Amino acid sequence: MRARIEMELEDTPGQLLKILEPISRHGANIKNIVHQREELTPLGKVPVTVIIDVKEDHLKEIVEEIKDIGARITRVGEEEAALRAVVLLVGDIIETGIKDSIERLNSVEGAKVADLNLSIGESGEEPSARVILWAIDQERLQSAISKLKEIASEKNLLVIEPMR
Amino acid sequence: MKVALIGFGNLGKGLTRVLLEKGDYLKEKSGVFLEVTAAVDSGGAIIDEEGINIKDLLEAGQREGSIAEHIDGGEIGTTALDVIERVNSDLVVELTPTSIKDGEPGLTHIKKSMELGKHVVTANKGPLVVGFQELEKLSKEAGVEFRYSATVGGAMPIFGLAKGQMSGDSISEIQGVLNGTTNYILTRMAEEGAPFDVVLNEAQELGIAEEDPTLDIDGVDTAAKITILTNSLLDRNVKLDDVKIEGISRIGPKVTKLAQETGNEVKLVGIANSHTLEVSPKLVPSNNPLAVKGSLNSVTLKTDLAKEITITGFGAGPRETSSALLGDIVNVYKSVEV
């Protein structure tokens, strides 16, 4: 399975290395690490997200051992991506080929459409949609958003992007 | 300090009312003594080198037609340029209607005032959108003060903050919700689920939106303001045409709902940094300080030292804008007196 472990580490040297040790010892394959040094928690801890491919029974042991090291685990779950972005579209999403749009987005390597919510407008309002994009890292997420903008421009759809 | 009021519409009247109300307060608190020696509208002027009675001026402003018709000695047909050239004044307050196409007539008024060595305070976006760097240069050459706090964000002291207390910071990015009309429409659609047209009508009835709200809704007003902010605070020389603009006309209550379901608000945001100059609707997290409601404005400055500073306030209204104008006037007074 692919798992996502979110935790908070002390902002001192060597902490990241310590938590990686049990992960590699249990034979898990690290797919991505997001180490948000610039976004300290109110208590001055560093939020870290690790995405790993791991056998299900090993995950529990890894989590326990990371706790023993002193890291605070904030969330553990099955996950396919490290990052997500919400983007809204306004315009003729269905008429202009929704299947084609999704397929082209999914063709971006390391990114995919995780969720799509359609809203059919009333009384003159154009149809709109909320797209949730998943990507394994920031670069791929940006590629997916760029691809979405390219498709939207072709199909005369308005893109409402998240603020950076 | 002798003051000439150029333009006597809503803002001119609003400022005059505040001058009447706060004249004594300003004298006591800041030692500022202001004398209005001229006021002019499109039909004529009132001039008195000894100082116009502010109360009479305000009363004249309440009546139909030009102020010149309602005060003894009013000069029908005297123009703003006549007043700037002829009347003894230290400070010209330029409040004529805005044209973001050519900046006129404000641009000519401001240039002439500077050439004659008069300080200038303005709420008029047009001249700054068209000729910001030119006016800055001219004011320096002429050795006069040039202040324009009221052009962006109404009462929000964004320029005073950035150029005053935050002088030591280098600003790398400006993000702003700068248009009260569009923010009101977006807020009401999100809160009430009411259609765009209904909410726009409501805004017009409340006097928040103008009769012709096209410049607001299409994002041009926000673009004009981000142009001024970019030139003034990022020290660039950009034009309105350089701004990539997308308005809010395609956004309805279904869209704002889709945003809210994920903890976001749709806001019309102007963004300026080294590689972006744009106005477009964005998804702003509800807990972001830019996610202000109603007709409020908000600006975030990203800087090297303070990191992020956001200020919020009322972006329009004669009384709120008077706060910015009066602040500028007092600052001119202080810089001249020292």
JSON list of N, CA, C and O in Angstrom, two decimals, chain B residues 220-263:
[
{"chain": "B", "resi": 220, "resn": "VAL", "atom": "N", "xyz": [-11.18, 46.26, -14.27]},
{"chain": "B", "resi": 220, "resn": "VAL", "atom": "CA", "xyz": [-10.32, 47.36, -14.73]},
{"chain": "B", "resi": 220, "resn": "VAL", "atom": "C", "xyz": [-9.96, 48.30, -13.58]},
{"chain": "B", "resi": 220, "resn": "VAL", "atom": "O", "xyz": [-8.81, 48.76, -13.47]},
{"chain": "B", "resi": 221, "resn": "ASP", "atom": "N", "xyz": [-10.92, 48.54, -12.68]},
{"chain": "B", "resi": 221, "resn": "ASP", "atom": "CA", "xyz": [-10.64, 49.40, -11.54]},
{"chain": "B", "resi": 221, "resn": "ASP", "atom": "C", "xyz": [-9.55, 48.79, -10.66]},
{"chain": "B", "resi": 221, "resn": "ASP", "atom": "O", "xyz": [-8.61, 49.47, -10.23]},
{"chain": "B", "resi": 222, "resn": "THR", "atom": "N", "xyz": [-9.66, 47.49, -10.41]},
{"chain": "B", "resi": 222, "resn": "THR", "atom": "CA", "xyz": [-8.63, 46.80, -9.62]},
{"chain": "B", "resi": 222, "resn": "THR", "atom": "C", "xyz": [-7.28, 46.87, -10.35]},
{"chain": "B", "resi": 222, "resn": "THR", "atom": "O", "xyz": [-6.24, 47.09, -9.72]},
{"chain": "B", "resi": 223, "resn": "ALA", "atom": "N", "xyz": [-7.33, 46.73, -11.67]},
{"chain": "B", "resi": 223, "resn": "ALA", "atom": "CA", "xyz": [-6.08, 46.78, -12.45]},
{"chain": "B", "resi": 223, "resn": "ALA", "atom": "C", "xyz": [-5.43, 48.16, -12.36]},
{"chain": "B", "resi": 223, "resn": "ALA", "atom": "O", "xyz": [-4.21, 48.29, -12.26]},
{"chain": "B", "resi": 224, "resn": "ALA", "atom": "N", "xyz": [-6.27, 49.22, -12.37]},
{"chain": "B", "resi": 224, "resn": "ALA", "atom": "CA", "xyz": [-5.74, 50.58, -12.24]},
{"chain": "B", "resi": 224, "resn": "ALA", "atom": "C", "xyz": [-5.03, 50.73, -10.90]},
{"chain": "B", "resi": 224, "resn": "ALA", "atom": "O", "xyz": [-3.93, 51.30, -10.81]},
{"chain": "B", "resi": 225, "resn": "LYS", "atom": "N", "xyz": [-5.64, 50.17, -9.86]},
{"chain": "B", "resi": 225, "resn": "LYS", "atom": "CA", "xyz": [-5.05, 50.30, -8.52]},
{"chain": "B", "resi": 225, "resn": "LYS", "atom": "C", "xyz": [-3.77, 49.47, -8.38]},
{"chain": "B", "resi": 225, "resn": "LYS", "atom": "O", "xyz": [-2.80, 49.92, -7.78]},
{"chain": "B", "resi": 226, "resn": "ILE", "atom": "N", "xyz": [-3.77, 48.28, -8.97]},
{"chain": "B", "resi": 226, "resn": "ILE", "atom": "CA", "xyz": [-2.55, 47.46, -8.87]},
{"chain": "B", "resi": 226, "resn": "ILE", "atom": "C", "xyz": [-1.43, 48.10, -9.70]},
{"chain": "B", "resi": 226, "resn": "ILE", "atom": "O", "xyz": [-0.25, 47.99, -9.36]},
{"chain": "B", "resi": 227, "resn": "THR", "atom": "N", "xyz": [-1.80, 48.81, -10.77]},
{"chain": "B", "resi": 227, "resn": "THR", "atom": "CA", "xyz": [-0.81, 49.55, -11.56]},
{"chain": "B", "resi": 227, "resn": "THR", "atom": "C", "xyz": [-0.14, 50.62, -10.70]},
{"chain": "B", "resi": 227, "resn": "THR", "atom": "O", "xyz": [1.09, 50.75, -10.68]},
{"chain": "B", "resi": 228, "resn": "ILE", "atom": "N", "xyz": [-0.97, 51.38, -9.98]},
{"chain": "B", "resi": 228, "resn": "ILE", "atom": "CA", "xyz": [-0.42, 52.45, -9.12]},
{"chain": "B", "resi": 228, "resn": "ILE", "atom": "C", "xyz": [0.46, 51.85, -8.02]},
{"chain": "B", "resi": 228, "resn": "ILE", "atom": "O", "xyz": [1.58, 52.31, -7.77]},
{"chain": "B", "resi": 229, "resn": "LEU", "atom": "N", "xyz": [-0.04, 50.79, -7.38]},
{"chain": "B", "resi": 229, "resn": "LEU", "atom": "CA", "xyz": [0.73, 50.15, -6.30]},
{"chain": "B", "resi": 229, "resn": "LEU", "atom": "C", "xyz": [2.07, 49.63, -6.83]},
{"chain": "B", "resi": 229, "resn": "LEU", "atom": "O", "xyz": [3.11, 49.76, -6.17]},
{"chain": "B", "resi": 230, "resn": "THR", "atom": "N", "xyz": [2.05, 49.02, -8.02]},
{"chain": "B", "resi": 230, "resn": "THR", "atom": "CA", "xyz": [3.27, 48.46, -8.59]},
{"chain": "B", "resi": 230, "resn": "THR", "atom": "C", "xyz": [4.29, 49.56, -8.88]},
{"chain": "B", "resi": 230, "resn": "THR", "atom": "O", "xyz": [5.47, 49.43, -8.54]},
{"chain": "B", "resi": 231, "resn": "ASN", "atom": "N", "xyz": [3.84, 50.64, -9.49]},
{"chain": "B", "resi": 231, "resn": "ASN", "atom": "CA", "xyz": [4.75, 51.73, -9.81]},
{"chain": "B", "resi": 231, "resn": "ASN", "atom": "C", "xyz": [5.29, 52.39, -8.55]},
{"chain": "B", "resi": 231, "resn": "ASN", "atom": "O", "xyz": [6.48, 52.72, -8.46]},
{"chain": "B", "resi": 232, "resn": "SER", "atom": "N", "xyz": [4.42, 52.56, -7.56]},
{"chain": "B", "resi": 232, "resn": "SER", "atom": "CA", "xyz": [4.83, 53.29, -6.37]},
{"chain": "B", "resi": 232, "resn": "SER", "atom": "C", "xyz": [5.65, 52.43, -5.41]},
{"chain": "B", "resi": 232, "resn": "SER", "atom": "O", "xyz": [6.68, 52.86, -4.90]},
{"chain": "B", "resi": 233, "resn": "LEU", "atom": "N", "xyz": [5.20, 51.19, -5.17]},
{"chain": "B", "resi": 233, "resn": "LEU", "atom": "CA", "xyz": [5.83, 50.38, -4.12]},
{"chain": "B", "resi": 233, "resn": "LEU", "atom": "C", "xyz": [6.87, 49.41, -4.65]},
{"chain": "B", "resi": 233, "resn": "LEU", "atom": "O", "xyz": [7.77, 49.01, -3.92]},
{"chain": "B", "resi": 234, "resn": "LEU", "atom": "N", "xyz": [6.75, 48.99, -5.91]},
{"chain": "B", "resi": 234, "resn": "LEU", "atom": "CA", "xyz": [7.77, 48.08, -6.47]},
{"chain": "B", "resi": 234, "resn": "LEU", "atom": "C", "xyz": [8.73, 48.86, -7.37]},
{"chain": "B", "resi": 234, "resn": "LEU", "atom": "O", "xyz": [9.61, 48.28, -8.00]},
{"chain": "B", "resi": 235, "resn": "ASP", "atom": "N", "xyz": [8.52, 50.19, -7.44]},
{"chain": "B", "resi": 235, "resn": "ASP", "atom": "CA", "xyz": [9.39, 51.07, -8.21]},
{"chain": "B", "resi": 235, "resn": "ASP", "atom": "C", "xyz": [9.53, 50.60, -9.67]},
{"chain": "B", "resi": 235, "resn": "ASP", "atom": "O", "xyz": [10.63, 50.50, -10.20]},
{"chain": "B", "resi": 236, "resn": "ARG", "atom": "N", "xyz": [8.42, 50.30, -10.28]},
{"chain": "B", "resi": 236, "resn": "ARG", "atom": "CA", "xyz": [8.44, 49.88, -11.67]},
{"chain": "B", "resi": 236, "resn": "ARG", "atom": "C", "xyz": [7.79, 50.96, -12.52]},
{"chain": "B", "resi": 236, "resn": "ARG", "atom": "O", "xyz": [7.32, 51.98, -12.00]},
{"chain": "B", "resi": 237, "resn": "ASN", "atom": "N", "xyz": [7.76, 50.71, -13.83]},
{"chain": "B", "resi": 237, "resn": "ASN", "atom": "CA", "xyz": [7.09, 51.66, -14.72]},
{"chain": "B", "resi": 237, "resn": "ASN", "atom": "C", "xyz": [6.15, 50.87, -15.61]},
{"chain": "B", "resi": 237, "resn": "ASN", "atom": "O", "xyz": [6.44, 50.60, -16.77]},
{"chain": "B", "resi": 238, "resn": "VAL", "atom": "N", "xyz": [5.01, 50.44, -15.04]},
{"chain": "B", "resi": 238, "resn": "VAL", "atom": "CA", "xyz": [4.06, 49.62, -15.80]},
{"chain": "B", "resi": 238, "resn": "VAL", "atom": "C", "xyz": [2.84, 50.46, -16.18]},
{"chain": "B", "resi": 238, "resn": "VAL", "atom": "O", "xyz": [2.54, 51.47, -15.55]},
{"chain": "B", "resi": 239, "resn": "LYS", "atom": "N", "xyz": [2.18, 50.01, -17.22]},
{"chain": "B", "resi": 239, "resn": "LYS", "atom": "CA", "xyz": [0.97, 50.69, -17.68]},
{"chain": "B", "resi": 239, "resn": "LYS", "atom": "C", "xyz": [-0.22, 49.76, -17.44]},
{"chain": "B", "resi": 239, "resn": "LYS", "atom": "O", "xyz": [-0.07, 48.55, -17.28]},
{"chain": "B", "resi": 240, "resn": "LEU", "atom": "N", "xyz": [-1.40, 50.34, -17.51]},
{"chain": "B", "resi": 240, "resn": "LEU", "atom": "CA", "xyz": [-2.63, 49.56, -17.33]},
{"chain": "B", "resi": 240, "resn": "LEU", "atom": "C", "xyz": [-2.68, 48.40, -18.33]},
{"chain": "B", "resi": 240, "resn": "LEU", "atom": "O", "xyz": [-3.12, 47.29, -17.99]},
{"chain": "B", "resi": 241, "resn": "ASP", "atom": "N", "xyz": [-2.21, 48.64, -19.55]},
{"chain": "B", "resi": 241, "resn": "ASP", "atom": "CA", "xyz": [-2.23, 47.61, -20.59]},
{"chain": "B", "resi": 241, "resn": "ASP", "atom": "C", "xyz": [-1.34, 46.41, -20.24]},
{"chain": "B", "resi": 241, "resn": "ASP", "atom": "O", "xyz": [-1.48, 45.34, -20.84]},
{"chain": "B", "resi": 242, "resn": "ASP", "atom": "N", "xyz": [-0.39, 46.61, -19.36]},
{"chain": "B", "resi": 242, "resn": "ASP", "atom": "CA", "xyz": [0.51, 45.51, -18.98]},
{"chain": "B", "resi": 242, "resn": "ASP", "atom": "C", "xyz": [-0.17, 44.51, -18.04]},
{"chain": "B", "resi": 242, "resn": "ASP", "atom": "O", "xyz": [0.36, 43.43, -17.80]},
{"chain": "B", "resi": 243, "resn": "VAL", "atom": "N", "xyz": [-1.31, 44.90, -17.47]},
{"chain": "B", "resi": 243, "resn": "VAL", "atom": "CA", "xyz": [-1.99, 44.03, -16.50]},
{"chain": "B", "resi": 243, "resn": "VAL", "atom": "C", "xyz": [-2.89, 43.04, -17.23]},
{"chain": "B", "resi": 243, "resn": "VAL", "atom": "O", "xyz": [-3.69, 43.42, -18.08]},
{"chain": "B", "resi": 244, "resn": "LYS", "atom": "N", "xyz": [-2.71, 41.76, -16.91]},
{"chain": "B", "resi": 244, "resn": "LYS", "atom": "CA", "xyz": [-3.59, 40.73, -17.46]},
{"chain": "B", "resi": 244, "resn": "LYS", "atom": "C", "xyz": [-4.88, 40.75, -16.62]},
{"chain": "B", "resi": 244, "resn": "LYS", "atom": "O", "xyz": [-4.83, 40.55, -15.40]},
{"chain": "B", "resi": 245, "resn": "ILE", "atom": "N", "xyz": [-6.00, 41.00, -17.27]},
{"chain": "B", "resi": 245, "resn": "ILE", "atom": "CA", "xyz": [-7.22, 41.25, -16.50]},
{"chain": "B", "resi": 245, "resn": "ILE", "atom": "C", "xyz": [-8.33, 40.23, -16.80]},
{"chain": "B", "resi": 245, "resn": "ILE", "atom": "O", "xyz": [-8.65, 39.99, -17.96]},
{"chain": "B", "resi": 246, "resn": "GLU", "atom": "N", "xyz": [-8.90, 39.68, -15.75]},
{"chain": "B", "resi": 246, "resn": "GLU", "atom": "CA", "xyz": [-10.10, 38.83, -15.87]},
{"chain": "B", "resi": 246, "resn": "GLU", "atom": "C", "xyz": [-11.04, 39.30, -14.75]},
{"chain": "B", "resi": 246, "resn": "GLU", "atom": "O", "xyz": [-10.65, 39.35, -13.59]},
{"chain": "B", "resi": 247, "resn": "GLY", "atom": "N", "xyz": [-12.27, 39.62, -15.13]},
{"chain": "B", "resi": 247, "resn": "GLY", "atom": "CA", "xyz": [-13.22, 40.12, -14.13]},
{"chain": "B", "resi": 247, "resn": "GLY", "atom": "C", "xyz": [-14.05, 39.02, -13.51]},
{"chain": "B", "resi": 247, "resn": "GLY", "atom": "O", "xyz": [-13.68, 37.84, -13.55]},
{"chain": "B", "resi": 248, "resn": "ILE", "atom": "N", "xyz": [-15.20, 39.42, -12.94]},
{"chain": "B", "resi": 248, "resn": "ILE", "atom": "CA", "xyz": [-16.02, 38.42, -12.23]},
{"chain": "B", "resi": 248, "resn": "ILE", "atom": "C", "xyz": [-17.35, 38.15, -12.92]},
{"chain": "B", "resi": 248, "resn": "ILE", "atom": "O", "xyz": [-18.23, 37.50, -12.34]},
{"chain": "B", "resi": 249, "resn": "SER", "atom": "N", "xyz": [-17.52, 38.64, -14.16]},
{"chain": "B", "resi": 249, "resn": "SER", "atom": "CA", "xyz": [-18.85, 38.54, -14.78]},
{"chain": "B", "resi": 249, "resn": "SER", "atom": "C", "xyz": [-19.30, 37.10, -15.02]},
{"chain": "B", "resi": 249, "resn": "SER", "atom": "O", "xyz": [-20.49, 36.83, -15.16]},
{"chain": "B", "resi": 250, "resn": "ARG", "atom": "N", "xyz": [-18.37, 36.15, -15.06]},
{"chain": "B", "resi": 250, "resn": "ARG", "atom": "CA", "xyz": [-18.76, 34.75, -15.31]},
{"chain": "B", "resi": 250, "resn": "ARG", "atom": "C", "xyz": [-19.03, 33.98, -14.02]},
{"chain": "B", "resi": 250, "resn": "ARG", "atom": "O", "xyz": [-19.33, 32.79, -14.04]},
{"chain": "B", "resi": 251, "resn": "ILE", "atom": "N", "xyz": [-18.91, 34.67, -12.90]},
{"chain": "B", "resi": 251, "resn": "ILE", "atom": "CA", "xyz": [-19.03, 33.97, -11.63]},
{"chain": "B", "resi": 251, "resn": "ILE", "atom": "C", "xyz": [-20.44, 34.11, -11.05]},
{"chain": "B", "resi": 251, "resn": "ILE", "atom": "O", "xyz": [-20.99, 35.21, -10.99]},
{"chain": "B", "resi": 252, "resn": "GLY", "atom": "N", "xyz": [-21.03, 33.00, -10.67]},
{"chain": "B", "resi": 252, "resn": "GLY", "atom": "CA", "xyz": [-22.36, 33.00, -10.06]},
{"chain": "B", "resi": 252, "resn": "GLY", "atom": "C", "xyz": [-22.31, 32.30, -8.72]},
{"chain": "B", "resi": 252, "resn": "GLY", "atom": "O", "xyz": [-21.25, 31.85, -8.27]},
{"chain": "B", "resi": 253, "resn": "PRO", "atom": "N", "xyz": [-23.46, 32.20, -8.06]},
{"chain": "B", "resi": 253, "resn": "PRO", "atom": "CA", "xyz": [-23.51, 31.61, -6.71]},
{"chain": "B", "resi": 253, "resn": "PRO", "atom": "C", "xyz": [-23.11, 30.13, -6.67]},
{"chain": "B", "resi": 253, "resn": "PRO", "atom": "O", "xyz": [-22.64, 29.66, -5.63]},
{"chain": "B", "resi": 254, "resn": "LYS", "atom": "N", "xyz": [-23.29, 29.42, -7.79]},
{"chain": "B", "resi": 254, "resn": "LYS", "atom": "CA", "xyz": [-22.86, 28.01, -7.79]},
{"chain": "B", "resi": 254, "resn": "LYS", "atom": "C", "xyz": [-21.34, 27.92, -7.64]},
{"chain": "B", "resi": 254, "resn": "LYS", "atom": "O", "xyz": [-20.81, 27.01, -7.01]},
{"chain": "B", "resi": 255, "resn": "VAL", "atom": "N", "xyz": [-20.66, 28.87, -8.25]},
{"chain": "B", "resi": 255, "resn": "VAL", "atom": "CA", "xyz": [-19.20, 28.88, -8.19]},
{"chain": "B", "resi": 255, "resn": "VAL", "atom": "C", "xyz": [-18.72, 29.20, -6.78]},
{"chain": "B", "resi": 255, "resn": "VAL", "atom": "O", "xyz": [-17.83, 28.52, -6.24]},
{"chain": "B", "resi": 256, "resn": "THR", "atom": "N", "xyz": [-19.34, 30.20, -6.17]},
{"chain": "B", "resi": 256, "resn": "THR", "atom": "CA", "xyz": [-18.90, 30.56, -4.82]},
{"chain": "B", "resi": 256, "resn": "THR", "atom": "C", "xyz": [-19.19, 29.41, -3.85]},
{"chain": "B", "resi": 256, "resn": "THR", "atom": "O", "xyz": [-18.44, 29.19, -2.90]},
{"chain": "B", "resi": 257, "resn": "LYS", "atom": "N", "xyz": [-20.27, 28.65, -4.14]},
{"chain": "B", "resi": 257, "resn": "LYS", "atom": "CA", "xyz": [-20.60, 27.51, -3.28]},
{"chain": "B", "resi": 257, "resn": "LYS", "atom": "C", "xyz": [-19.54, 26.40, -3.42]},
{"chain": "B", "resi": 257, "resn": "LYS", "atom": "O", "xyz": [-19.09, 25.82, -2.43]},
{"chain": "B", "resi": 258, "resn": "LEU", "atom": "N", "xyz": [-19.17, 26.11, -4.67]},
{"chain": "B", "resi": 258, "resn": "LEU", "atom": "CA", "xyz": [-18.14, 25.08, -4.89]},
{"chain": "B", "resi": 258, "resn": "LEU", "atom": "C", "xyz": [-16.85, 25.45, -4.14]},
{"chain": "B", "resi": 258, "resn": "LEU", "atom": "O", "xyz": [-16.15, 24.57, -3.62]},
{"chain": "B", "resi": 259, "resn": "ALA", "atom": "N", "xyz": [-16.57, 26.75, -4.10]},
{"chain": "B", "resi": 259, "resn": "ALA", "atom": "CA", "xyz": [-15.36, 27.20, -3.39]},
{"chain": "B", "resi": 259, "resn": "ALA", "atom": "C", "xyz": [-15.52, 27.00, -1.88]},
{"chain": "B", "resi": 259, "resn": "ALA", "atom": "O", "xyz": [-14.63, 26.46, -1.22]},
{"chain": "B", "resi": 260, "resn": "GLN", "atom": "N", "xyz": [-16.67, 27.41, -1.38]},
{"chain": "B", "resi": 260, "resn": "GLN", "atom": "CA", "xyz": [-16.87, 27.35, 0.08]},
{"chain": "B", "resi": 260, "resn": "GLN", "atom": "C", "xyz": [-16.85, 25.92, 0.61]},
{"chain": "B", "resi": 260, "resn": "GLN", "atom": "O", "xyz": [-16.43, 25.70, 1.74]},
{"chain": "B", "resi": 261, "resn": "GLU", "atom": "N", "xyz": [-17.31, 24.98, -0.20]},
{"chain": "B", "resi": 261, "resn": "GLU", "atom": "CA", "xyz": [-17.32, 23.58, 0.25]},
{"chain": "B", "resi": 261, "resn": "GLU", "atom": "C", "xyz": [-15.92, 23.04, 0.52]},
{"chain": "B", "resi": 261, "resn": "GLU", "atom": "O", "xyz": [-15.76, 22.00, 1.16]},
{"chain": "B", "resi": 262, "resn": "THR", "atom": "N", "xyz": [-14.91, 23.73, -0.01]},
{"chain": "B", "resi": 262, "resn": "THR", "atom": "CA", "xyz": [-13.54, 23.29, 0.28]},
{"chain": "B", "resi": 262, "resn": "THR", "atom": "C", "xyz": [-12.81, 24.30, 1.16]},
{"chain": "B", "resi": 262, "resn": "THR", "atom": "O", "xyz": [-11.58, 24.35, 1.18]},
{"chain": "B", "resi": 263, "resn": "GLY", "atom": "N", "xyz": [-13.58, 25.14, 1.86]},
{"chain": "B", "resi": 263, "resn": "GLY", "atom": "CA", "xyz": [-12.95, 26.09, 2.78]},
{"chain": "B", "resi": 263, "resn": "GLY", "atom": "C", "xyz": [-12.32, 27.29, 2.11]},
{"chain": "B", "resi": 263, "resn": "GLY", "atom": "O", "xyz": [-11.40, 27.90, 2.65]}
]
